[in-house]
XYZ file of N, CA and C in Angstrom:
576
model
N -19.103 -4.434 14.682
C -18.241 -5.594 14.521
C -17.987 -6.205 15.894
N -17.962 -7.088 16.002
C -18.297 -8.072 17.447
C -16.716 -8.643 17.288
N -15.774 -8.241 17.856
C -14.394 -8.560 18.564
C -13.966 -10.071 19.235
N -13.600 -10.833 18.941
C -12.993 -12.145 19.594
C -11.599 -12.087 20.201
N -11.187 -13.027 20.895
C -9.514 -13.433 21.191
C -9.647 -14.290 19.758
N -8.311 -13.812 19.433
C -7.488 -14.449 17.932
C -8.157 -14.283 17.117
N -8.988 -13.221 16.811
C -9.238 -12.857 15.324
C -7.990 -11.976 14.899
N -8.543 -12.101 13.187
C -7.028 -11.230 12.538
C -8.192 -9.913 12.605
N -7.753 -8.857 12.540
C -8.433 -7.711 11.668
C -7.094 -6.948 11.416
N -7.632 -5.641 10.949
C -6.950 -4.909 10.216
C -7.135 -3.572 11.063
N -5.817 -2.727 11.298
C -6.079 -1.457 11.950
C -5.552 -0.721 11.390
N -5.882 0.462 10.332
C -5.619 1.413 10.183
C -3.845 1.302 9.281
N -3.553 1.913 9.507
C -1.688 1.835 9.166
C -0.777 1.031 9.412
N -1.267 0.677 10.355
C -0.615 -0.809 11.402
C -0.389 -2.117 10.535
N -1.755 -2.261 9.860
C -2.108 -3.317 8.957
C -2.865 -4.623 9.701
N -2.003 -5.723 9.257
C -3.203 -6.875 9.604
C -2.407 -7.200 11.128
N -3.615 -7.213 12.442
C -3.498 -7.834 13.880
C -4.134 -9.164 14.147
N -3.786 -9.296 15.435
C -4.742 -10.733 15.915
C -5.205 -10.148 17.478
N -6.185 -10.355 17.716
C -6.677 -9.922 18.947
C -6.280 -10.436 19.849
N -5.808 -10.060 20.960
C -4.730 -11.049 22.290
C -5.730 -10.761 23.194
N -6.444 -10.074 23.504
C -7.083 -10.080 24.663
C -8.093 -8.793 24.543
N -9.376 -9.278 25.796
C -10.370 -8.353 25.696
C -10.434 -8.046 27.218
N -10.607 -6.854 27.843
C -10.484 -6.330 29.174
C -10.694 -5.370 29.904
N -11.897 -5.116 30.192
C -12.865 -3.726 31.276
C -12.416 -2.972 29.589
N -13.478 -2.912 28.748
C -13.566 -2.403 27.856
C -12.328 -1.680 26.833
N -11.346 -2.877 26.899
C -10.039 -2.406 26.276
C -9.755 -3.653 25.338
N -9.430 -3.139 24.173
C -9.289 -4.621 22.922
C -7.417 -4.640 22.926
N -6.860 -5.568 22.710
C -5.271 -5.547 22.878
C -4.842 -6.134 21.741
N -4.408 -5.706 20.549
C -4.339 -6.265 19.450
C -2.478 -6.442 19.485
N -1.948 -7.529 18.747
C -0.728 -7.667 18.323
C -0.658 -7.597 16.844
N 0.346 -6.898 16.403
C 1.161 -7.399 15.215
C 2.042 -8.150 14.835
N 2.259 -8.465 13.211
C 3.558 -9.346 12.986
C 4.616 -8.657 13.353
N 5.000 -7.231 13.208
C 6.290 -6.653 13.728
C 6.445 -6.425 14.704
N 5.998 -7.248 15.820
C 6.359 -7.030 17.118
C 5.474 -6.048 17.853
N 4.682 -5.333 17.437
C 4.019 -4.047 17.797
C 2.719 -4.340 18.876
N 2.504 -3.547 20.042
C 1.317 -4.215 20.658
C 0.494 -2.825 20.849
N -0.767 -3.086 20.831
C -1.609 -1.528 20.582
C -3.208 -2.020 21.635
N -3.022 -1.358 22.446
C -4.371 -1.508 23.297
C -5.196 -0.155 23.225
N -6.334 -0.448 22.791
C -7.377 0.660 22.313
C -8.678 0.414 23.300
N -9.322 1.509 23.974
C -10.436 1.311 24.314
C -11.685 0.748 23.428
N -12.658 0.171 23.625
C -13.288 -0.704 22.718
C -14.242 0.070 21.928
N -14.680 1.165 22.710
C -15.335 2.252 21.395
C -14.667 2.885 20.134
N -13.221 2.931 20.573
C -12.269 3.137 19.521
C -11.922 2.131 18.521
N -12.039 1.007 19.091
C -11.420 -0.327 18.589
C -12.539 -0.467 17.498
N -13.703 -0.468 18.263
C -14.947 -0.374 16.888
C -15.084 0.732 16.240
N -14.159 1.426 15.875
C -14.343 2.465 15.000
C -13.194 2.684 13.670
N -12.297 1.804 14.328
C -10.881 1.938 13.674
C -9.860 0.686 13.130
N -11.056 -0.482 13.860
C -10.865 -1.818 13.591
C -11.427 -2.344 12.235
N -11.467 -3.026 11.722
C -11.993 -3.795 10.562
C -11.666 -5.322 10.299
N -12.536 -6.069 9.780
C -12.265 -7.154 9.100
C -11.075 -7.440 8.390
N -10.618 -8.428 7.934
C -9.677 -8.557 6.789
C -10.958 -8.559 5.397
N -10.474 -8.488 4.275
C -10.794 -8.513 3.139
C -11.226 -9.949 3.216
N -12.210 -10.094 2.546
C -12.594 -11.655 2.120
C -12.662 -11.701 0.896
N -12.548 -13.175 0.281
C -12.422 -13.279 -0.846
C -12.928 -13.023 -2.053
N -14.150 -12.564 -2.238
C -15.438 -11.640 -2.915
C -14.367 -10.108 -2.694
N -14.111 -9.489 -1.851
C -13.586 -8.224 -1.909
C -12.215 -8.219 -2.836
N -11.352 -9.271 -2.404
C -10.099 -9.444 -3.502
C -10.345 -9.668 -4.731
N -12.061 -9.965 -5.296
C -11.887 -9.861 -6.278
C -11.702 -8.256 -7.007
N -12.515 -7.715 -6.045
C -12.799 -5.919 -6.378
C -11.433 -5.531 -6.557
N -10.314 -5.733 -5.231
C -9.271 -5.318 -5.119
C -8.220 -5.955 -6.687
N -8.494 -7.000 -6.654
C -7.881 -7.328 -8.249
C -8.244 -6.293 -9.455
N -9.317 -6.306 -9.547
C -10.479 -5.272 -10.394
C -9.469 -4.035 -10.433
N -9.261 -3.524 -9.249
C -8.186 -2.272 -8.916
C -7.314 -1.876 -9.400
N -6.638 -3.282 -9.129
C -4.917 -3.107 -9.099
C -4.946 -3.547 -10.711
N -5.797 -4.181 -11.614
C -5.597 -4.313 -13.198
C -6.278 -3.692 -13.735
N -6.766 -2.645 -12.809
C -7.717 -1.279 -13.985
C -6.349 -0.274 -14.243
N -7.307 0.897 -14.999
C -5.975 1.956 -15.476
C -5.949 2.877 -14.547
N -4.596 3.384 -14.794
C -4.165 4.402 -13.308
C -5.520 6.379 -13.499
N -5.874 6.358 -12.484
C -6.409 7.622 -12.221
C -5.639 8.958 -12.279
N -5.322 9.362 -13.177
C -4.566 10.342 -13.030
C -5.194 11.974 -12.595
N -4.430 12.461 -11.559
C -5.047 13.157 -10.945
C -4.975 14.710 -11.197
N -5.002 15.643 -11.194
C -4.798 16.618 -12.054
C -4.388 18.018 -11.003
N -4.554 17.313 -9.558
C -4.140 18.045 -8.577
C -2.703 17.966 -8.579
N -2.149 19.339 -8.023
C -0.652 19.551 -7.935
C -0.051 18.179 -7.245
N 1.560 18.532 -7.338
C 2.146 17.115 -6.587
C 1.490 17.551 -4.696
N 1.891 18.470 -3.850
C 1.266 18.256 -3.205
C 0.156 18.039 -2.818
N -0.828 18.343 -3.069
C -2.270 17.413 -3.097
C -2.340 16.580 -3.389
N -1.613 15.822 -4.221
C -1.438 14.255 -4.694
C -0.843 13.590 -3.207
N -0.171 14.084 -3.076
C 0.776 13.398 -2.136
C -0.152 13.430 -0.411
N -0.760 14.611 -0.274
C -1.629 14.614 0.516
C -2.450 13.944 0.725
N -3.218 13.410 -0.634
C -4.310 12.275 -0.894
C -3.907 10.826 -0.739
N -2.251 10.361 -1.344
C -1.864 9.539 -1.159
C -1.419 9.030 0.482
N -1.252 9.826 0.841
C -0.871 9.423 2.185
C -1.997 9.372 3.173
N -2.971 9.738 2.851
C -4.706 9.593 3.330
C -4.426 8.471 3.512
N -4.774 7.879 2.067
C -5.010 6.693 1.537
C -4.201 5.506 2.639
N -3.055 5.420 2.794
C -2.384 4.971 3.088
C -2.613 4.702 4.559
N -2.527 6.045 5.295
C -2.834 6.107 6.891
C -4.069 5.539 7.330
N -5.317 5.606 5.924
C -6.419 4.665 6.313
C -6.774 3.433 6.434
N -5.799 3.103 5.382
C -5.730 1.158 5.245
C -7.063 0.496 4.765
N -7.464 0.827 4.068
C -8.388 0.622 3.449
C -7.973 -0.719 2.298
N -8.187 -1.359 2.380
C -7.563 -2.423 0.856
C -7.744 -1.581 -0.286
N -8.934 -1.174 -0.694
C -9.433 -0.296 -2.222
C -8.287 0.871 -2.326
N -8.360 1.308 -1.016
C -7.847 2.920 -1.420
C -6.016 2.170 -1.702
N -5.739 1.195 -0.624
C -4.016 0.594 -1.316
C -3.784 0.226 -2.435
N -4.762 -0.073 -2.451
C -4.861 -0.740 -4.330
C -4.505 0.213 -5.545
N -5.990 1.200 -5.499
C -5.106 2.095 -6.041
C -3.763 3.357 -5.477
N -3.643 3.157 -4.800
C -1.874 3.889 -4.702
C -0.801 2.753 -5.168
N -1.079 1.676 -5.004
C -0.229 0.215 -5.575
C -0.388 0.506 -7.139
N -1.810 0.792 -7.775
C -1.699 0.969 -9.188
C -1.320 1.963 -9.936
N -1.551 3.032 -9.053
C -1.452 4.306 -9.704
C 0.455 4.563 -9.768
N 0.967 4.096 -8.558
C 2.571 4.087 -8.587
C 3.120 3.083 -9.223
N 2.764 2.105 -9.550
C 2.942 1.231 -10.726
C 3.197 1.625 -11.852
N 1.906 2.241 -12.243
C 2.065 2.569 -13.625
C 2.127 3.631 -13.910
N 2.694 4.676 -13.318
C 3.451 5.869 -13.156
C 4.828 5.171 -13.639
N 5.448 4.298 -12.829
C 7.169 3.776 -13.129
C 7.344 3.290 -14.165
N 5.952 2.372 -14.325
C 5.957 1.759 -15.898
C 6.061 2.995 -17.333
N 5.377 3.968 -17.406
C 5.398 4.852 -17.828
C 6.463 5.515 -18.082
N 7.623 6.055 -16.472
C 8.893 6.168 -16.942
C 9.800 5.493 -17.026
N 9.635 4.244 -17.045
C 10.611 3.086 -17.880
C 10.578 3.099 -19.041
N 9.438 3.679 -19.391
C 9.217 3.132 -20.774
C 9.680 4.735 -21.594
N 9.875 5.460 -20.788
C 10.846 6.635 -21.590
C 9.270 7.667 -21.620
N 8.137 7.309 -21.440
C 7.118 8.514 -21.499
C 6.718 9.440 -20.140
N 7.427 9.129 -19.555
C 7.111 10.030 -18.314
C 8.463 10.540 -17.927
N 9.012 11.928 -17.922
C 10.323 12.676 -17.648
C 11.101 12.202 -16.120
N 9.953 11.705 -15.419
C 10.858 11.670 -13.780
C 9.783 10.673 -13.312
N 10.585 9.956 -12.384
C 9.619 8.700 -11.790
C 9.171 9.430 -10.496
N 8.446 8.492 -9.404
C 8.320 8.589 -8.272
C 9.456 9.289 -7.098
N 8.769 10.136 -6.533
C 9.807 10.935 -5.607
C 10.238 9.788 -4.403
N 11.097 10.434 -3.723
C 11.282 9.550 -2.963
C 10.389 9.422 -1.588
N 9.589 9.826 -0.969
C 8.012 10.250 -0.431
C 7.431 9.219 -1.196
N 7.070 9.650 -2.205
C 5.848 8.722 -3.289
C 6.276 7.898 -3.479
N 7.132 7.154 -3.473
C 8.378 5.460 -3.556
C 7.642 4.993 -2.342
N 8.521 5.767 -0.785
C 7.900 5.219 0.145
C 6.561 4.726 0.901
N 5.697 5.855 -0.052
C 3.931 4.980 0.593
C 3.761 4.919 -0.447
N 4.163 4.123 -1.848
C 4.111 2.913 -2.162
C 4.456 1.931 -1.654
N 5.535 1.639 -1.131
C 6.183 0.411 -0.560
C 5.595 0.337 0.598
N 4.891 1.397 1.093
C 4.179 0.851 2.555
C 2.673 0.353 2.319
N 2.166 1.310 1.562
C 1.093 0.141 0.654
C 1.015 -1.041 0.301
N 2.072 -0.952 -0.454
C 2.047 -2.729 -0.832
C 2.241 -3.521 -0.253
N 2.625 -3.254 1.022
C 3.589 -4.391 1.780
C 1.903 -4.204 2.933
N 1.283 -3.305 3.085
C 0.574 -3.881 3.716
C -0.993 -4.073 3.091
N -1.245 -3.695 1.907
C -1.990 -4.438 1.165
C -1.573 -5.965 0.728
N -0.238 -6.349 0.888
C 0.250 -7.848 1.236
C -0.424 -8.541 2.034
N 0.410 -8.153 3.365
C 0.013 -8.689 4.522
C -1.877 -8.959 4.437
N -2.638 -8.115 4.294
C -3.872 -8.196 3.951
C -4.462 -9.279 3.365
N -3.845 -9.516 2.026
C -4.178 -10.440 1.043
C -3.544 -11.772 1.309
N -2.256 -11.299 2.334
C -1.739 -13.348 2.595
C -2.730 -13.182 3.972
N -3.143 -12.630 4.498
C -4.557 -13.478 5.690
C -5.603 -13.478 5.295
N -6.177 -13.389 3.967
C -7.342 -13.991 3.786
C -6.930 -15.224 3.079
N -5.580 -14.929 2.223
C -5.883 -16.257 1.403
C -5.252 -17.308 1.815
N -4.553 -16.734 3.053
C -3.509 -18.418 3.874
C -2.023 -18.212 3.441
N -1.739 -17.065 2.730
C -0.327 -17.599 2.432
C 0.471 -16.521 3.165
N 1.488 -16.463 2.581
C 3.082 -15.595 2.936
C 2.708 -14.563 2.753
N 3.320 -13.565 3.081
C 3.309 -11.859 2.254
C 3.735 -12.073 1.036
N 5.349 -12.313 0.871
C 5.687 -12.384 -0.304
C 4.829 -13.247 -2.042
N 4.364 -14.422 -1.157
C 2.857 -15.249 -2.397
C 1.724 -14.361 -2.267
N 1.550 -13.462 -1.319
C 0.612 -12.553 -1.794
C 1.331 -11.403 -2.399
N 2.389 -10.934 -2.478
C 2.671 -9.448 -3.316
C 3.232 -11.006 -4.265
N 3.654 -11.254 -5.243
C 3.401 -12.057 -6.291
C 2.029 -12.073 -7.073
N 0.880 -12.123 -6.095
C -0.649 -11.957 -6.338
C -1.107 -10.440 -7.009
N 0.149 -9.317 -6.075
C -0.838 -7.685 -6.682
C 0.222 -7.586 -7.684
N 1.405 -8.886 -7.724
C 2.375 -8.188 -9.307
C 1.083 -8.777 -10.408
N 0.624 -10.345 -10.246
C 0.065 -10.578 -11.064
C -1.379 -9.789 -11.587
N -1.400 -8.985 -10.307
C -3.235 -8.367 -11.041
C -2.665 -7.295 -11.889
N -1.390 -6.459 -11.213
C -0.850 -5.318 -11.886
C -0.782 -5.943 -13.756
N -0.523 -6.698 -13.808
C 0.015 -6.771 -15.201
C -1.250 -7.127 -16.130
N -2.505 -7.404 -15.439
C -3.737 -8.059 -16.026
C -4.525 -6.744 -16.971
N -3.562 -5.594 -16.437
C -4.238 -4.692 -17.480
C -4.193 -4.570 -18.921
N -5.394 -3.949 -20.072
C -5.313 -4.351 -21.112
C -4.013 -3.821 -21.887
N -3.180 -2.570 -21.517
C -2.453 -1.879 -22.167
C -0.972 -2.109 -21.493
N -1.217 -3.096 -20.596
C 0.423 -3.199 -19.865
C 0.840 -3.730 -20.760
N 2.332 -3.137 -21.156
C 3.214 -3.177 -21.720
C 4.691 -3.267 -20.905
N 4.876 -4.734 -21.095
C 6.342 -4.445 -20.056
C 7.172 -3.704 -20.281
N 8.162 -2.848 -19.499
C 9.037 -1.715 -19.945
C 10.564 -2.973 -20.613
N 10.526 -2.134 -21.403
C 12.258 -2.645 -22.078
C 13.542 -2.629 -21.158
N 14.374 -3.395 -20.710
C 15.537 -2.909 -20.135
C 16.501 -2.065 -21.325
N 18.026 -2.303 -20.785
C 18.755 -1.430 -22.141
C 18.961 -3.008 -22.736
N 18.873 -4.103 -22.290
C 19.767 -4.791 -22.979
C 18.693 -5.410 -24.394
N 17.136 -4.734 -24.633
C 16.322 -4.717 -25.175
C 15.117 -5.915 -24.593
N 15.197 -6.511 -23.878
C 14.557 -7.671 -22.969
C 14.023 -7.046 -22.192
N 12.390 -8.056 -21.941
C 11.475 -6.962 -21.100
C 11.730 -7.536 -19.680
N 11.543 -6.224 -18.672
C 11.453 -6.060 -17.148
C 10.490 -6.164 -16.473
N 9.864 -6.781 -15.505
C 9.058 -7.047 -14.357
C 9.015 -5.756 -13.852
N 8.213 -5.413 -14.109
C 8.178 -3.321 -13.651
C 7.489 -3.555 -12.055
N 6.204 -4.846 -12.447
C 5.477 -4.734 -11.178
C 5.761 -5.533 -9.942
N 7.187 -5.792 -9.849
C 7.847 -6.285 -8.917
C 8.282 -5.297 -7.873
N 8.313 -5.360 -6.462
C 7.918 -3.961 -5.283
C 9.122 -3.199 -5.567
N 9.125 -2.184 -5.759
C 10.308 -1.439 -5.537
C 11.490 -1.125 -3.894
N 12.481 -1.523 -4.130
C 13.386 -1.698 -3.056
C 13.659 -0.327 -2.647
N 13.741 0.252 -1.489
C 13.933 1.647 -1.174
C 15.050 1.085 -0.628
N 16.522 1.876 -0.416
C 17.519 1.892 0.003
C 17.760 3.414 0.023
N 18.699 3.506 1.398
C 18.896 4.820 1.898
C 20.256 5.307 0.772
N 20.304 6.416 0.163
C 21.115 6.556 -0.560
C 22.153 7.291 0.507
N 22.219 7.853 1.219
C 23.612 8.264 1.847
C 23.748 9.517 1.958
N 22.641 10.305 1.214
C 22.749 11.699 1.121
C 21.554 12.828 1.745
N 21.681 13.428 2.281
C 20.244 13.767 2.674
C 20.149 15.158 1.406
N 18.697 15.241 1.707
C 17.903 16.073 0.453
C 18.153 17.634 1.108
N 18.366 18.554 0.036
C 18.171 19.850 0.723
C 16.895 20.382 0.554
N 16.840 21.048 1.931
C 15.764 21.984 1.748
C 15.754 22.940 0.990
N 14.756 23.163 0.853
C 14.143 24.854 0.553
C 13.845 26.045 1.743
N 14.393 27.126 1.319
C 14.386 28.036 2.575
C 13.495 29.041 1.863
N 12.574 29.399 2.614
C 11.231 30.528 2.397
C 11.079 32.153 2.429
């Protein structure tokens, strides 16, 4: 991949950059959150990537409105895999952790699944999505938020989505991002 000043790409966990500068073999990428990351350029080509183009969002749509993979490995190995996924930044692999935690919640909204998402598995969802966002608003020109609007709309394109019921019997937007808020309490451990 051949590196410019002001291209966007994509790094890893970070999500989507713009290249600020190239220098005695060092690439200097910025982020939207303020973040600045200078990588030697053999690294940079190894860990750098394109953004998604628009042929790939279709795949990534394909993804996020296919059915969830259910995995048959314990929760930790799940969670191990999920956070792969995540630390790699891959669009495909966000996609499905965006779908698969989707319709996991949808599932226990809908009263068939005993316990939703832990609070771990909440959070790289929400870091998924938000940077499978960012992803999808720089190829297609828009906001984050008009692009997560985009993975609610693929989420629901599946054949068996069924919106979950609230109590008041009116259906809920399940595939709208889930808000993490710090509850106030910390979790206890387990002692061995």
């Amino acid at each position: 991949m051949k590196l410019a000043v002001d291209d966007l790409v994509v790094y890893a966990s970070h999500g989507v950059g713009r290249v600020t500068g190239m220098r005695e073999q060092m690439v200097m990428l910025e982020f939207e959150r303020g973040l600045f990351v200078t990588l030697p350029a053999a690294r940079a080509a190894e860990c750098v990537r394109p953004v998604s183009t628009a042929v790939e969002l279709v795949a990534i749509g394909r993804v996020l409105g296919g059915a969830e993979v259910v995995s048959q490995e314990n929760w930790q190995r799940r969670l191990k895999t999920t956070r792969g996924k995540v630390a790699g930044g891959e669009a495909s692999s966000l996609a499905e952790v965006v779908r698969d935690a989707s319709r996991r919640e949808e599932r226990t909204n809908a009263g068939k699944e005993p316990s939703g998402l832990s609070q771990t598995e909440r959070q790289l969802y929400v870091d998924a999505r938000r940077l499978l966002a960012d992803e999808i608003g720089a190829t297609l020109g828009v906001d984050s938020p008009s692009a997560d609007a985009w993975i609610g709309d693929q989420l629901v394109q599946h054949p068996n989505y069924k919106p979950p019921l609230a109590k008041s019997g009116r259906a809920t937007n399940s595939a709208a991002p889930i808000e993490v808020t710090p509850s106030g309490r910390r979790a206890r451990r387990r002692r061995h």
